[in-house]
Amino acid sequence: MTNEEFLAFVGPAAMQIESIRGYPAEAAMTQVHLESNCLSEYPADSNNVLGIKWNGEGEYVEAETREYDDQGHPYITIARWQKFA
C-alpha cells in the first residue's frame, strides 16, 4: 500500500475521531500505521487496525500475537481481538 492509499483509507476516519473525541488525526493515523504495519498486518476479518484486544463484550477473532515476558523476551501466543463492523 502506498502512502497516498494509506492516507486515503485511514484519513477520513482519523479526522472523524479528531472532530468527535479531540484526539489528533495525525496521532490516530500514526498509531494505525504502527499497529498494523501500514495495514498489512491485523487480525483477519476483524476490521481492527489498531490492534485492540477483546474487552469481553461483543464479537472477537482469535489470532497470533507477539507478546513479551517480564525479561523482555518475545513469544508468540493466540489472543482474542475485538471485532468491528
Short mmCIF file of N, CA, C and O in Angstrom, two decimals:
data_model
loop_
_atom_site.label_atom_id
_atom_site.label_comp_id
_atom_site.label_asym_id
_atom_site.label_seq_id
_atom_site.Cartn_x
_atom_site.Cartn_y
_atom_site.Cartn_z
N MET A 1 0.85 -1.17 0.00
CA MET A 1 0.00 0.00 0.00
C MET A 1 0.90 1.24 0.00
O MET A 1 1.82 1.34 0.81
N THR A 2 0.60 2.16 -0.89
CA THR A 2 1.38 3.40 -0.94
C THR A 2 0.95 4.33 0.20
O THR A 2 -0.12 4.14 0.80
N ASN A 3 1.76 5.34 0.46
CA ASN A 3 1.40 6.32 1.49
C ASN A 3 0.10 7.03 1.13
O ASN A 3 -0.74 7.28 2.00
N GLU A 4 -0.09 7.33 -0.15
CA GLU A 4 -1.30 8.00 -0.58
C GLU A 4 -2.53 7.13 -0.36
O GLU A 4 -3.58 7.61 0.08
N GLU A 5 -2.42 5.84 -0.66
CA GLU A 5 -3.53 4.91 -0.44
C GLU A 5 -3.85 4.79 1.05
O GLU A 5 -5.01 4.76 1.45
N PHE A 6 -2.80 4.71 1.86
CA PHE A 6 -2.97 4.62 3.30
C PHE A 6 -3.72 5.85 3.83
O PHE A 6 -4.69 5.73 4.56
N LEU A 7 -3.27 7.03 3.43
CA LEU A 7 -3.91 8.27 3.88
C LEU A 7 -5.35 8.37 3.41
O LEU A 7 -6.23 8.81 4.16
N ALA A 8 -5.62 7.93 2.18
CA ALA A 8 -6.99 7.97 1.66
C ALA A 8 -7.90 7.02 2.44
O ALA A 8 -9.07 7.32 2.67
N PHE A 9 -7.36 5.89 2.86
CA PHE A 9 -8.16 4.90 3.58
C PHE A 9 -8.38 5.28 5.03
O PHE A 9 -9.48 5.19 5.55
N VAL A 10 -7.32 5.72 5.71
CA VAL A 10 -7.36 5.98 7.15
C VAL A 10 -7.74 7.43 7.48
O VAL A 10 -8.36 7.70 8.49
N GLY A 11 -7.39 8.35 6.62
CA GLY A 11 -7.58 9.76 6.88
C GLY A 11 -8.98 10.18 7.28
O GLY A 11 -9.16 10.88 8.29
N PRO A 12 -10.02 9.79 6.53
CA PRO A 12 -11.37 10.22 6.90
C PRO A 12 -11.78 9.77 8.30
O PRO A 12 -12.39 10.54 9.05
N ALA A 13 -11.46 8.53 8.65
CA ALA A 13 -11.81 8.05 9.99
C ALA A 13 -11.01 8.80 11.06
O ALA A 13 -11.54 9.15 12.12
N ALA A 14 -9.74 9.07 10.78
CA ALA A 14 -8.91 9.81 11.73
C ALA A 14 -9.45 11.22 11.94
O ALA A 14 -9.47 11.72 13.08
N MET A 15 -9.91 11.86 10.88
CA MET A 15 -10.48 13.20 11.01
C MET A 15 -11.78 13.15 11.80
O MET A 15 -12.06 14.05 12.60
N GLN A 16 -12.56 12.10 11.62
CA GLN A 16 -13.80 11.95 12.38
C GLN A 16 -13.49 11.76 13.86
O GLN A 16 -14.16 12.35 14.72
N ILE A 17 -12.49 10.96 14.16
CA ILE A 17 -12.08 10.76 15.56
C ILE A 17 -11.66 12.09 16.17
O ILE A 17 -12.03 12.42 17.30
N GLU A 18 -10.90 12.88 15.41
CA GLU A 18 -10.46 14.18 15.92
C GLU A 18 -11.65 15.10 16.20
O GLU A 18 -11.69 15.75 17.24
N SER A 19 -12.61 15.13 15.29
CA SER A 19 -13.74 16.05 15.48
C SER A 19 -14.65 15.60 16.62
O SER A 19 -15.22 16.44 17.31
N ILE A 20 -14.77 14.32 16.83
CA ILE A 20 -15.66 13.81 17.88
C ILE A 20 -14.96 13.75 19.24
O ILE A 20 -15.51 14.17 20.25
N ARG A 21 -13.75 13.23 19.24
CA ARG A 21 -13.05 12.96 20.50
C ARG A 21 -11.95 13.95 20.84
O ARG A 21 -11.43 13.96 21.94
N GLY A 22 -11.52 14.72 19.85
CA GLY A 22 -10.44 15.67 20.09
C GLY A 22 -9.05 15.05 20.02
O GLY A 22 -8.05 15.70 20.31
N TYR A 23 -8.97 13.78 19.65
CA TYR A 23 -7.69 13.09 19.52
C TYR A 23 -7.10 13.44 18.16
O TYR A 23 -7.76 13.25 17.14
N PRO A 24 -5.89 13.97 18.11
CA PRO A 24 -5.33 14.45 16.84
C PRO A 24 -5.33 13.39 15.74
O PRO A 24 -4.91 12.25 15.97
N ALA A 25 -5.80 13.76 14.57
CA ALA A 25 -5.86 12.84 13.44
C ALA A 25 -4.49 12.27 13.11
O ALA A 25 -4.36 11.09 12.80
N GLU A 26 -3.45 13.11 13.20
CA GLU A 26 -2.10 12.64 12.90
C GLU A 26 -1.68 11.54 13.86
O GLU A 26 -1.04 10.56 13.47
N ALA A 27 -2.07 11.66 15.12
CA ALA A 27 -1.72 10.64 16.11
C ALA A 27 -2.47 9.35 15.82
O ALA A 27 -1.90 8.25 15.92
N ALA A 28 -3.74 9.45 15.46
CA ALA A 28 -4.52 8.25 15.14
C ALA A 28 -3.94 7.54 13.93
O ALA A 28 -3.79 6.31 13.93
N MET A 29 -3.58 8.29 12.90
CA MET A 29 -3.00 7.68 11.70
C MET A 29 -1.65 7.04 12.00
O MET A 29 -1.34 5.95 11.51
N THR A 30 -0.85 7.69 12.83
CA THR A 30 0.43 7.12 13.21
C THR A 30 0.24 5.82 13.97
O THR A 30 0.94 4.83 13.72
N GLN A 31 -0.71 5.80 14.88
CA GLN A 31 -0.98 4.58 15.66
C GLN A 31 -1.44 3.44 14.75
O GLN A 31 -0.98 2.31 14.89
N VAL A 32 -2.33 3.74 13.81
CA VAL A 32 -2.77 2.71 12.87
C VAL A 32 -1.58 2.19 12.07
O VAL A 32 -1.42 0.98 11.88
N HIS A 33 -0.74 3.09 11.61
CA HIS A 33 0.43 2.69 10.81
C HIS A 33 1.32 1.76 11.61
O HIS A 33 1.76 0.71 11.12
N LEU A 34 1.59 2.11 12.86
CA LEU A 34 2.47 1.29 13.69
C LEU A 34 1.84 -0.05 14.06
O LEU A 34 2.49 -1.10 13.98
N GLU A 35 0.59 -0.02 14.49
CA GLU A 35 -0.06 -1.24 14.97
C GLU A 35 -0.34 -2.24 13.85
O GLU A 35 -0.35 -3.45 14.09
N SER A 36 -0.57 -1.77 12.64
CA SER A 36 -0.97 -2.66 11.55
C SER A 36 0.12 -2.84 10.50
O SER A 36 -0.12 -3.50 9.49
N ASN A 37 1.30 -2.27 10.73
CA ASN A 37 2.37 -2.31 9.74
C ASN A 37 1.85 -1.80 8.39
O ASN A 37 1.88 -2.49 7.38
N CYS A 38 1.34 -0.60 8.44
CA CYS A 38 0.78 0.08 7.26
C CYS A 38 -0.37 -0.74 6.64
O CYS A 38 -0.43 -0.92 5.44
N LEU A 39 -1.23 -1.24 7.51
CA LEU A 39 -2.42 -2.01 7.13
C LEU A 39 -2.10 -3.35 6.49
O LEU A 39 -2.97 -3.98 5.90
N SER A 40 -0.88 -3.84 6.64
CA SER A 40 -0.54 -5.14 6.07
C SER A 40 -0.72 -6.27 7.07
O SER A 40 -0.77 -7.43 6.69
N GLU A 41 -0.80 -5.94 8.36
CA GLU A 41 -0.93 -6.97 9.38
C GLU A 41 -1.94 -6.53 10.44
O GLU A 41 -1.70 -5.59 11.17
N TYR A 42 -3.05 -7.19 10.49
CA TYR A 42 -4.00 -7.04 11.58
C TYR A 42 -4.91 -8.25 11.54
O TYR A 42 -4.99 -8.94 10.51
N PRO A 43 -5.57 -8.58 12.64
CA PRO A 43 -6.36 -9.81 12.67
C PRO A 43 -7.37 -9.88 11.53
O PRO A 43 -8.18 -8.97 11.33
N ALA A 44 -7.32 -10.96 10.78
CA ALA A 44 -8.21 -11.14 9.62
C ALA A 44 -9.67 -11.08 10.04
O ALA A 44 -10.04 -11.54 11.12
N ASP A 45 -10.49 -10.51 9.18
CA ASP A 45 -11.93 -10.43 9.38
C ASP A 45 -12.33 -9.68 10.65
O ASP A 45 -13.38 -9.94 11.23
N SER A 46 -11.49 -8.75 11.09
CA SER A 46 -11.79 -8.04 12.34
C SER A 46 -12.04 -6.55 12.15
O SER A 46 -12.64 -5.92 13.02
N ASN A 47 -11.56 -5.96 11.07
CA ASN A 47 -11.59 -4.50 10.89
C ASN A 47 -10.95 -3.80 12.08
O ASN A 47 -11.34 -2.70 12.46
N ASN A 48 -9.96 -4.44 12.68
CA ASN A 48 -9.32 -3.95 13.90
C ASN A 48 -7.89 -3.50 13.57
O ASN A 48 -6.93 -4.20 13.87
N VAL A 49 -7.76 -2.34 12.96
CA VAL A 49 -6.45 -1.87 12.52
C VAL A 49 -5.61 -1.29 13.65
O VAL A 49 -4.43 -1.02 13.48
N LEU A 50 -6.20 -1.10 14.82
CA LEU A 50 -5.44 -0.58 15.96
C LEU A 50 -4.96 -1.67 16.90
O LEU A 50 -4.32 -1.39 17.90
N GLY A 51 -5.25 -2.92 16.59
CA GLY A 51 -4.79 -4.00 17.44
C GLY A 51 -5.39 -3.97 18.83
O GLY A 51 -4.71 -4.19 19.83
N ILE A 52 -6.69 -3.72 18.92
CA ILE A 52 -7.37 -3.63 20.21
C ILE A 52 -7.77 -5.03 20.65
O ILE A 52 -8.49 -5.74 19.94
N LYS A 53 -7.29 -5.42 21.81
CA LYS A 53 -7.62 -6.73 22.34
C LYS A 53 -9.10 -6.74 22.77
O LYS A 53 -9.68 -5.72 23.11
N TRP A 54 -9.69 -7.93 22.76
CA TRP A 54 -11.10 -8.11 23.10
C TRP A 54 -11.34 -7.68 24.53
O TRP A 54 -10.58 -8.01 25.44
N ASN A 55 -12.40 -6.94 24.76
CA ASN A 55 -12.71 -6.41 26.10
C ASN A 55 -13.73 -7.26 26.85
O ASN A 55 -14.21 -6.87 27.90
N GLY A 56 -14.08 -8.42 26.29
CA GLY A 56 -15.04 -9.29 26.94
C GLY A 56 -16.46 -9.07 26.49
O GLY A 56 -17.36 -9.79 26.90
N GLU A 57 -16.68 -8.08 25.65
CA GLU A 57 -18.02 -7.79 25.14
C GLU A 57 -17.99 -7.79 23.63
O GLU A 57 -17.03 -7.36 23.01
N GLY A 58 -19.07 -8.24 23.02
CA GLY A 58 -19.17 -8.22 21.58
C GLY A 58 -18.39 -9.35 20.93
O GLY A 58 -17.93 -10.28 21.58
N GLU A 59 -18.26 -9.24 19.62
CA GLU A 59 -17.60 -10.28 18.85
C GLU A 59 -16.08 -10.13 18.91
O GLU A 59 -15.56 -9.04 19.14
N TYR A 60 -15.40 -11.25 18.66
CA TYR A 60 -13.94 -11.24 18.62
C TYR A 60 -13.45 -12.24 17.59
O TYR A 60 -14.20 -13.09 17.11
N VAL A 61 -12.19 -12.11 17.23
CA VAL A 61 -11.48 -13.09 16.43
C VAL A 61 -10.24 -13.50 17.20
O VAL A 61 -9.75 -12.75 18.05
N GLU A 62 -9.76 -14.69 16.93
CA GLU A 62 -8.52 -15.15 17.55
C GLU A 62 -7.42 -15.12 16.51
O GLU A 62 -7.62 -15.52 15.36
N ALA A 63 -6.26 -14.64 16.92
CA ALA A 63 -5.12 -14.55 16.01
C ALA A 63 -3.83 -14.53 16.82
O ALA A 63 -3.83 -14.20 18.01
N GLU A 64 -2.74 -14.88 16.15
CA GLU A 64 -1.44 -14.85 16.80
C GLU A 64 -1.03 -13.42 17.14
O GLU A 64 -1.41 -12.48 16.45
N THR A 65 -0.24 -13.31 18.18
CA THR A 65 0.32 -12.02 18.56
C THR A 65 1.69 -12.24 19.20
O THR A 65 1.94 -13.30 19.77
N ARG A 66 2.54 -11.28 19.08
CA ARG A 66 3.83 -11.32 19.75
C ARG A 66 3.70 -10.56 21.06
O ARG A 66 3.31 -9.39 21.08
N GLU A 67 3.98 -11.22 22.13
CA GLU A 67 3.97 -10.62 23.46
C GLU A 67 5.39 -10.69 24.02
O GLU A 67 6.26 -11.32 23.43
N TYR A 68 5.60 -10.06 25.17
CA TYR A 68 6.92 -10.03 25.80
C TYR A 68 6.79 -10.43 27.26
O TYR A 68 5.88 -9.98 27.95
N ASP A 69 7.71 -11.28 27.72
CA ASP A 69 7.68 -11.69 29.12
C ASP A 69 8.32 -10.62 30.00
O ASP A 69 8.74 -9.56 29.49
N ASP A 70 8.40 -10.87 31.29
CA ASP A 70 8.92 -9.88 32.24
C ASP A 70 10.37 -9.50 31.99
O ASP A 70 10.81 -8.44 32.42
N GLN A 71 11.11 -10.35 31.30
CA GLN A 71 12.51 -10.05 30.99
C GLN A 71 12.67 -9.42 29.61
O GLN A 71 13.77 -9.18 29.14
N GLY A 72 11.55 -9.17 28.93
CA GLY A 72 11.60 -8.53 27.63
C GLY A 72 11.79 -9.48 26.47
O GLY A 72 12.04 -9.06 25.35
N HIS A 73 11.66 -10.78 26.70
CA HIS A 73 11.82 -11.77 25.65
C HIS A 73 10.49 -11.98 24.92
O HIS A 73 9.46 -12.20 25.56
N PRO A 74 10.53 -11.94 23.59
CA PRO A 74 9.30 -12.11 22.83
C PRO A 74 8.85 -13.57 22.76
O PRO A 74 9.68 -14.49 22.80
N TYR A 75 7.55 -13.76 22.65
CA TYR A 75 6.98 -15.08 22.41
C TYR A 75 5.68 -14.91 21.65
O TYR A 75 5.06 -13.85 21.69
N ILE A 76 5.29 -15.94 20.93
CA ILE A 76 4.07 -15.91 20.13
C ILE A 76 2.97 -16.65 20.89
O ILE A 76 3.20 -17.73 21.42
N THR A 77 1.79 -16.06 20.92
CA THR A 77 0.64 -16.68 21.57
C THR A 77 -0.62 -16.34 20.77
O THR A 77 -0.57 -15.51 19.85
N ILE A 78 -1.71 -16.96 21.11
CA ILE A 78 -3.00 -16.66 20.49
C ILE A 78 -3.76 -15.72 21.43
O ILE A 78 -3.81 -15.95 22.64
N ALA A 79 -4.33 -14.67 20.87
CA ALA A 79 -5.10 -13.72 21.66
C ALA A 79 -6.44 -13.47 20.98
O ALA A 79 -6.62 -13.73 19.80
N ARG A 80 -7.36 -12.96 21.76
CA ARG A 80 -8.67 -12.56 21.22
C ARG A 80 -8.61 -11.06 20.93
O ARG A 80 -8.21 -10.27 21.78
N TRP A 81 -9.05 -10.72 19.75
CA TRP A 81 -9.04 -9.34 19.26
C TRP A 81 -10.46 -8.88 19.02
O TRP A 81 -11.28 -9.62 18.49
N GLN A 82 -10.75 -7.65 19.40
CA GLN A 82 -12.09 -7.09 19.20
C GLN A 82 -12.41 -7.09 17.72
O GLN A 82 -11.55 -6.78 16.89
N LYS A 83 -13.63 -7.44 17.38
CA LYS A 83 -14.09 -7.40 16.00
C LYS A 83 -15.00 -6.19 15.84
O LYS A 83 -15.88 -5.94 16.64
N PHE A 84 -14.76 -5.43 14.78
CA PHE A 84 -15.53 -4.23 14.50
C PHE A 84 -16.25 -4.37 13.17
O PHE A 84 -15.76 -5.01 12.24
N ALA A 85 -17.42 -3.73 13.06
CA ALA A 85 -18.16 -3.72 11.81
C ALA A 85 -17.40 -2.89 10.80
O ALA A 85 -17.33 -3.12 9.66
#
